[in-house]
CSV table of C-alpha atoms in Angstrom, one decimal:
chain,number,residue,atom,x,y,z
W,1,MET,CA,63.1,-29.8,-33.9
W,2,LEU,CA,62.7,-30.6,-30.0
W,3,THR,CA,62.8,-26.6,-29.6
W,4,THR,CA,60.0,-26.1,-32.2
W,5,MET,CA,57.9,-28.7,-29.8
W,6,SER,CA,58.2,-26.9,-27.0
W,7,GLU,CA,57.4,-23.6,-28.4
W,8,LYS,CA,54.6,-24.7,-29.8
W,9,LEU,CA,53.1,-27.2,-26.4
W,10,ALA,CA,53.7,-23.9,-25.0
W,11,SER,CA,52.3,-21.6,-27.3
W,12,ARG,CA,49.1,-23.8,-26.9
W,13,TRP,CA,49.1,-23.7,-22.9
W,14,ASN,CA,49.2,-19.9,-23.0
W,15,MET,CA,46.4,-20.3,-25.6
W,16,LYS,CA,44.0,-22.3,-23.4
W,17,ARG,CA,45.5,-20.5,-19.9
W,18,ASP,CA,44.1,-17.2,-22.0
W,19,MET,CA,41.0,-18.9,-22.5
W,20,SER,CA,40.3,-20.0,-19.5
W,21,VAL,CA,40.7,-16.6,-18.4
W,22,TRP,CA,38.7,-15.1,-20.5
W,23,ARG,CA,36.0,-17.7,-19.7
W,24,LYS,CA,35.8,-16.9,-16.1
W,25,LEU,CA,36.0,-13.0,-16.2
W,26,ARG,CA,32.8,-13.7,-18.8
W,27,TYR,CA,31.4,-15.9,-16.4
W,28,LEU,CA,31.7,-13.5,-13.7
W,29,LEU,CA,30.6,-10.4,-15.7
W,30,LEU,CA,27.4,-12.2,-17.6
W,31,GLY,CA,27.2,-14.9,-15.7
W,32,LYS,CA,26.7,-18.6,-17.1
W,33,GLU,CA,22.5,-17.5,-16.9
W,34,VAL,CA,21.1,-14.5,-17.9
W,35,ASP,CA,20.3,-13.5,-14.3
W,36,LYS,CA,23.6,-14.4,-12.6
W,37,GLY,CA,26.2,-12.2,-13.8
W,38,LEU,CA,27.8,-8.9,-12.3
W,39,LEU,CA,26.7,-6.6,-14.9
W,40,PHE,CA,23.2,-7.9,-14.8
W,41,LYS,CA,23.3,-7.7,-10.8
W,42,LEU,CA,24.6,-4.1,-10.9
W,43,PHE,CA,22.1,-3.1,-13.4
W,44,ILE,CA,19.0,-4.6,-11.1
W,45,TYR,CA,21.1,-2.5,-8.0
W,46,VAL,CA,20.9,0.7,-10.0
W,47,ILE,CA,17.7,0.4,-11.2
W,48,LEU,CA,16.3,-0.4,-7.2
W,49,ILE,CA,18.4,2.2,-5.7
W,50,ASP,CA,16.8,4.7,-8.2
W,51,THR,CA,13.4,3.8,-7.6
W,52,ALA,CA,14.0,3.7,-3.7
W,53,TYR,CA,15.5,7.4,-4.0
W,54,ILE,CA,12.0,8.2,-6.2
W,55,TYR,CA,10.3,7.4,-3.1
W,56,LEU,CA,12.1,8.1,-0.4
W,57,ASN,CA,13.3,11.3,-1.3
W,58,PRO,CA,10.0,13.3,-0.4
W,59,LEU,CA,10.2,11.7,2.9
W,60,PHE,CA,13.4,12.5,3.8
W,61,PHE,CA,13.0,16.2,2.7
W,62,MET,CA,9.8,16.4,4.9
W,63,VAL,CA,11.7,14.9,7.9
W,64,THR,CA,14.2,17.9,7.6
W,65,THR,CA,12.2,20.5,6.9
W,66,MET,CA,10.0,19.9,10.0
W,67,ILE,CA,13.1,19.8,11.9
W,68,LYS,CA,14.6,23.1,10.9
W,69,ASP,CA,14.6,26.2,13.5
W,70,ALA,CA,14.4,29.5,11.6
W,71,ALA,CA,17.7,30.4,11.1
W,72,ASP,CA,18.3,26.9,9.0
W,73,LEU,CA,14.9,27.5,7.2
W,74,LEU,CA,16.5,31.0,6.1
W,75,ASP,CA,19.7,29.5,5.6
W,76,PRO,CA,20.2,28.2,1.9
W,77,ALA,CA,23.0,26.6,2.2
W,78,VAL,CA,21.1,24.6,4.8
W,79,THR,CA,19.5,21.7,2.1
W,80,TRP,CA,19.5,18.0,4.0
W,81,VAL,CA,21.2,18.0,7.2
W,82,PRO,CA,19.9,21.2,9.9
W,83,ARG,CA,22.5,22.5,12.0
W,84,VAL,CA,20.1,22.4,15.2
W,85,ILE,CA,17.5,19.8,15.6
W,86,TYR,CA,14.3,21.6,16.4
W,87,LEU,CA,11.2,19.8,17.6
W,88,GLY,CA,9.1,23.1,18.0
W,89,THR,CA,7.0,22.9,14.8
W,90,LEU,CA,6.7,19.1,15.5
W,91,GLN,CA,5.1,19.9,18.8
W,92,ASP,CA,3.0,22.9,17.6
W,93,ALA,CA,1.6,20.1,14.9
W,94,TRP,CA,0.7,17.9,17.7
W,95,GLU,CA,-1.2,20.4,19.7
W,96,MET,CA,-2.9,21.9,16.2
W,97,LEU,CA,-4.2,18.3,14.8
W,98,ASP,CA,-5.4,17.5,18.4
W,99,TYR,CA,-3.4,14.2,17.8
W,100,VAL,CA,-4.3,11.7,20.6
W,101,LYS,CA,-7.8,12.6,19.6
W,102,SER,CA,-7.7,12.6,16.4
W,103,PHE,CA,-5.3,9.6,16.4
W,104,PHE,CA,-7.7,7.1,18.4
W,105,MET,CA,-10.9,8.5,15.8
W,106,SER,CA,-8.9,7.6,12.4
W,107,ALA,CA,-7.6,4.2,14.3
W,108,GLY,CA,-11.4,3.4,15.5
W,109,LEU,CA,-12.6,4.5,12.5
W,110,THR,CA,-10.6,2.8,9.8
W,111,LEU,CA,-10.3,-0.6,11.8
W,112,THR,CA,-13.8,-0.9,11.9
W,113,ILE,CA,-13.9,-0.1,7.9
W,114,ALA,CA,-11.0,-2.7,7.4
W,115,VAL,CA,-12.3,-5.5,9.4
W,116,ALA,CA,-16.2,-5.0,7.7
W,117,GLN,CA,-14.8,-5.3,4.2
W,118,THR,CA,-12.1,-8.1,5.4
W,119,VAL,CA,-15.1,-10.5,6.1
W,120,MET,CA,-18.0,-9.0,4.2
W,121,CYS,CA,-15.7,-8.7,0.8
W,122,GLY,CA,-14.5,-12.1,1.7
W,123,VAL,CA,-18.5,-13.5,1.6
W,124,ALA,CA,-19.0,-11.8,-1.6
W,125,GLY,CA,-16.0,-13.2,-3.3
W,126,TYR,CA,-16.8,-16.9,-2.1
W,127,ALA,CA,-20.2,-16.0,-4.0
W,128,PHE,CA,-18.9,-15.1,-6.9
W,129,ALA,CA,-15.8,-17.8,-7.0
W,130,ARG,CA,-17.8,-21.1,-5.8
W,131,LEU,CA,-22.0,-20.6,-5.7
W,132,GLU,CA,-24.4,-20.6,-8.6
W,133,PHE,CA,-26.9,-17.7,-8.5
W,134,PRO,CA,-29.0,-15.8,-10.7
W,135,PHE,CA,-27.6,-13.6,-13.3
W,136,LYS,CA,-24.1,-14.0,-11.5
W,137,LYS,CA,-22.6,-12.4,-15.1
W,138,PHE,CA,-24.9,-9.2,-15.0
W,139,TRP,CA,-24.3,-8.8,-10.6
W,140,LEU,CA,-20.2,-8.7,-11.9
W,141,PHE,CA,-20.3,-6.9,-14.4
W,142,CYS,CA,-22.1,-4.5,-11.8
W,143,LEU,CA,-19.4,-5.2,-9.2
W,144,ILE,CA,-16.5,-4.1,-12.0
W,145,LEU,CA,-19.0,-0.8,-12.8
W,146,THR,CA,-18.6,0.3,-9.5
W,147,PHE,CA,-14.8,-0.3,-9.5
W,148,ILE,CA,-14.9,1.9,-12.6
W,149,VAL,CA,-17.1,4.6,-11.8
W,150,PRO,CA,-15.7,7.6,-10.1
W,151,PRO,CA,-16.9,8.5,-6.5
W,152,GLN,CA,-17.6,12.0,-8.0
W,153,LEU,CA,-20.4,10.4,-9.9
W,154,THR,CA,-22.0,8.9,-6.9
W,155,ILE,CA,-21.4,11.0,-4.1
W,156,LEU,CA,-24.4,13.4,-4.7
W,157,PRO,CA,-27.2,11.2,-4.0
W,158,MET,CA,-25.2,9.4,-1.3
W,159,LEU,CA,-25.1,12.6,0.7
W,160,LEU,CA,-29.0,13.3,-0.5
W,161,VAL,CA,-29.6,9.5,1.6
W,162,ALA,CA,-27.6,10.7,4.7
W,163,ASN,CA,-29.3,14.0,5.0
W,164,GLU,CA,-32.3,12.3,4.9
W,165,LEU,CA,-31.7,9.7,7.4
W,166,ASN,CA,-30.1,12.9,9.9
W,167,TRP,CA,-26.2,10.8,9.3
W,168,MET,CA,-24.5,14.0,8.4
W,169,ASN,CA,-21.7,14.7,10.6
W,170,GLN,CA,-21.7,11.0,12.0
W,171,VAL,CA,-19.2,8.3,10.9
W,172,TYR,CA,-22.4,5.9,9.9
W,173,PRO,CA,-22.3,6.7,6.1
W,174,LEU,CA,-18.5,5.9,5.9
W,175,ILE,CA,-18.9,2.3,7.8
W,176,LEU,CA,-22.4,1.1,6.8
W,177,PRO,CA,-20.9,0.4,3.0
W,178,ALA,CA,-18.3,-1.6,3.9
W,179,LEU,CA,-21.0,-3.9,6.4
W,180,PHE,CA,-22.4,-4.8,2.5
W,181,GLY,CA,-18.9,-4.7,1.1
W,182,LEU,CA,-18.7,-1.8,-0.5
W,183,GLY,CA,-17.0,1.3,0.8
W,184,LEU,CA,-14.1,2.6,-0.3
W,185,LYS,CA,-12.0,0.0,-2.8
W,186,GLY,CA,-14.7,-2.5,-1.8
W,187,SER,CA,-15.1,-3.8,-5.5
W,188,LEU,CA,-11.7,-4.2,-6.0
W,189,PHE,CA,-11.3,-6.3,-2.7
W,190,ILE,CA,-14.2,-8.5,-4.0
W,191,ILE,CA,-12.4,-9.7,-7.3
W,192,ILE,CA,-9.0,-10.1,-5.1
W,193,TYR,CA,-10.9,-12.9,-2.9
W,194,ARG,CA,-13.2,-13.8,-6.4
W,195,GLN,CA,-9.2,-14.5,-7.4
W,196,PHE,CA,-7.9,-16.4,-4.7
W,197,PHE,CA,-11.3,-18.6,-4.1
W,198,SER,CA,-11.0,-19.4,-7.8
W,199,THR,CA,-7.7,-20.6,-7.6
W,200,GLN,CA,-8.2,-23.7,-4.9
W,201,PRO,CA,-9.1,-27.0,-5.6
W,202,LYS,CA,-12.8,-28.0,-5.9
W,203,ASP,CA,-11.7,-31.8,-4.3
W,204,LEU,CA,-11.7,-29.7,-0.8
W,205,GLU,CA,-15.3,-28.5,-1.3
W,206,GLU,CA,-16.7,-31.9,-2.2
W,207,ALA,CA,-15.1,-34.1,0.6
W,208,ALA,CA,-17.2,-31.4,3.0
W,209,ARG,CA,-20.0,-32.0,1.5
W,210,ILE,CA,-19.9,-35.6,1.8
W,211,ASP,CA,-19.0,-34.7,5.4
W,212,GLY,CA,-21.8,-32.9,5.5
W,213,ALA,CA,-20.9,-29.5,5.5
W,214,ASN,CA,-23.4,-26.8,4.2
W,215,VAL,CA,-22.3,-23.5,2.3
W,216,PHE,CA,-21.8,-21.7,5.6
W,217,MET,CA,-19.3,-24.6,6.9
W,218,LEU,CA,-17.7,-25.0,3.5
W,219,PHE,CA,-16.6,-21.1,3.8
W,220,TYR,CA,-16.0,-20.4,7.2
W,221,LYS,CA,-14.7,-24.0,8.2
W,222,VAL,CA,-13.4,-24.7,4.8
W,223,MET,CA,-12.4,-22.2,2.4
W,224,LEU,CA,-11.7,-18.7,5.2
W,225,PRO,CA,-9.0,-20.6,6.7
W,226,LEU,CA,-7.2,-21.1,3.2
W,227,ALA,CA,-7.5,-17.2,2.7
W,228,LYS,CA,-5.1,-15.9,4.8
W,229,PRO,CA,-2.7,-14.6,2.3
W,230,ALA,CA,-6.0,-12.6,0.5
W,231,ILE,CA,-7.3,-11.3,4.1
W,232,ILE,CA,-3.8,-9.6,5.0
W,233,VAL,CA,-3.7,-8.1,1.5
W,234,VAL,CA,-7.6,-7.0,1.8
W,235,PHE,CA,-6.9,-5.8,5.2
W,236,LEU,CA,-3.8,-3.8,4.4
W,237,PHE,CA,-4.9,-2.3,1.7
W,238,SER,CA,-8.4,-1.5,3.3
W,239,PHE,CA,-6.6,0.1,6.3
W,240,VAL,CA,-3.9,2.5,4.4
W,241,TRP,CA,-6.6,3.5,2.1
W,242,ASN,CA,-9.1,4.9,4.6
W,243,TRP,CA,-6.8,5.5,6.9
W,244,ASN,CA,-4.9,8.3,3.8
W,245,ASP,CA,-8.9,9.2,2.6
W,246,PHE,CA,-9.9,12.5,2.5
W,247,TYR,CA,-12.7,12.9,0.1
W,248,TYR,CA,-15.4,10.8,2.1
W,249,PRO,CA,-15.2,12.0,5.6
W,250,GLY,CA,-14.4,15.6,3.5
W,251,MET,CA,-18.0,15.0,2.4
W,252,TYR,CA,-19.6,13.3,5.5
W,253,LEU,CA,-17.8,15.2,8.5
W,254,ILE,CA,-17.2,18.3,6.7
W,255,SER,CA,-18.5,19.9,10.2
W,256,ALA,CA,-18.1,17.8,12.8
W,257,GLN,CA,-15.9,18.3,15.6
W,258,ASP,CA,-14.2,15.1,15.9
W,259,VAL,CA,-12.4,14.1,12.8
W,260,PRO,CA,-9.6,11.6,11.8
W,261,LEU,CA,-6.5,13.1,10.9
W,262,SER,CA,-7.0,13.3,7.2
W,263,LEU,CA,-9.1,15.8,7.6
W,264,GLY,CA,-7.5,17.2,10.8
W,265,MET,CA,-4.3,18.3,8.3
W,266,SER,CA,-6.8,19.9,5.6
W,267,LYS,CA,-8.3,22.1,8.1
W,268,ILE,CA,-4.8,22.9,9.2
W,269,SER,CA,-3.9,24.0,5.8
W,270,ALA,CA,-6.9,26.0,5.7
W,271,GLU,CA,-6.3,27.8,8.9
W,272,LEU,CA,-2.6,28.1,7.6
W,273,ALA,CA,-3.5,29.9,4.3
W,274,ALA,CA,-6.6,32.2,5.9
W,275,ARG,CA,-3.8,33.4,8.8
W,276,ALA,CA,-1.3,33.5,5.7
W,277,ALA,CA,-3.8,35.9,4.0
W,278,GLU,CA,-4.3,38.4,7.0
W,279,GLU,CA,-1.1,38.3,8.6
W,280,GLY,CA,1.6,37.1,5.7
W,281,PRO,CA,3.2,34.3,4.9
W,282,SER,CA,5.1,32.7,7.6
W,283,ILE,CA,8.8,30.9,7.6
W,284,PHE,CA,7.1,27.9,9.5
W,285,ASP,CA,4.3,27.2,7.6
W,286,GLU,CA,5.9,24.8,5.1
W,287,PRO,CA,7.3,23.0,7.8
W,288,ILE,CA,4.3,22.7,10.0
W,289,LYS,CA,2.8,21.1,6.8
W,290,MET,CA,5.0,18.7,6.8
W,291,ALA,CA,5.4,18.1,10.1
W,292,THR,CA,1.2,17.4,10.1
W,293,SER,CA,1.7,15.1,7.2
W,294,PHE,CA,4.4,13.0,8.8
W,295,LEU,CA,2.3,12.3,11.9
W,296,MET,CA,-0.1,11.2,9.4
W,297,ILE,CA,1.6,8.8,7.4
W,298,LEU,CA,3.6,7.5,10.5
W,299,PRO,CA,1.3,5.0,12.0
W,300,PRO,CA,1.0,3.0,8.3
W,301,LEU,CA,4.5,3.1,8.1
W,302,ILE,CA,5.1,1.5,10.9
W,303,LEU,CA,2.3,-1.0,10.3
W,304,TYR,CA,3.9,-1.9,7.3
W,305,MET,CA,7.3,-2.3,8.8
W,306,PHE,CA,6.0,-5.6,11.0
W,307,THR,CA,3.4,-6.9,8.0
W,308,GLN,CA,6.2,-6.4,5.0
W,309,ARG,CA,7.1,-9.6,4.8
W,310,TYR,CA,3.1,-11.4,5.3
W,311,PHE,CA,1.6,-8.3,2.9
W,312,VAL,CA,4.4,-9.4,-0.4
W,313,GLU,CA,3.8,-13.3,0.4
W,314,GLY,CA,-0.1,-12.7,0.1
W,315,VAL,CA,0.1,-10.5,-2.9
W,316,GLU,CA,1.9,-13.2,-4.6
W,317,ARG,CA,0.0,-15.4,-3.8
W,318,THR,CA,-3.3,-13.9,-4.3
W,319,GLY,CA,-2.0,-13.4,-7.9
W,320,LEU,CA,-2.2,-9.5,-8.1
W,321,VAL,CA,1.5,-9.5,-9.5
W,322,GLU,CA,-0.2,-11.9,-12.5
C-alpha cells in the first residue's frame, strides 16, 4: 500500500517536472509573448542579414573590384579577396574625375539646394498645415500633381526658359526652383512638413497669438524650433538626392567646364566607351567605373554614419512610417 502511494507520488512529481521542463523549453523557443521567443528572433535576424547582404553585396563587389591588379582581374579564382591591394585604379579615377574640384562643385551646389529646400519647403508646409487661404485644396492638388508628373514632361519648357535667360551651363536653373520650395522632390518635402505641422497642438499658436505674435513669429519662433525632426529628414533627403542627381545637371550643365561628380561619372563612362570602340576594351575599364562610383557615394556614406540616429528619429516623428 505504502509502496503504491509512493510510486504514485513519484509519478506525479515526475510529470510535474516534465511539464515544467517542457514549459521552460516552450517559453525559450516561443516566448511568453509573440516577439520574445528564440525562434522569432532567429527569423528576424535571418531577414535582416539577407536584407543587409542584398544592399551590401554591390558595395563589397565595387570595393574589391577597384583594388585588384591586372593579375587578379584576369584570374577567375579571385572573386572577393584580391591577392594584392592595388590603388592605381583609384588614383586614375581620382585624376579623371578631377575629384577635388568636382567634389567642391557638388558639395556647394548640393548644400545650397538642400538648405534652400529645407527652409522654403518648411514655409510652404506650414502654410498648407496651419493657414487658411483661397483655393487651398486646389493648390494642394497642384502640389501633389507636381510630385506625380515625371520630370521628363516638364524639362522641355524649363530648358527653353533657361535658354532664353542665357542660363544654360550655369547653376541658376538648379538653384532657383529650390528657392521657391520646388526643385528635385520639393513637393514631397512640403508634404513631409505639412504632415509634421498638422500633428502639433494648436494651443501653442493660440498662446503665442495672445502674447501678440504674428504669423511670421508663430512660424520662426514657435513651430520651426519644434520641427527639428522634419528638418533633419528633409535636409538629408534633399542632400542625398541632389548629390546623386544626374538628370537635371545633365540637362543644364552638359557642356560646362566645372561639373558635379554625378555628371563627371557619366563623362568618364562615355570616354571609356569611346576608347573601347577605337582601341578595344581594357580590363581596367570596369574597375575604373567602380572606383568612380565609390568616390561618388563616399561622402553621403560618411554623412549618414554621423546622422543615422537623428535620421531614424526624424522619420519616426514626422509620420513617414505610418
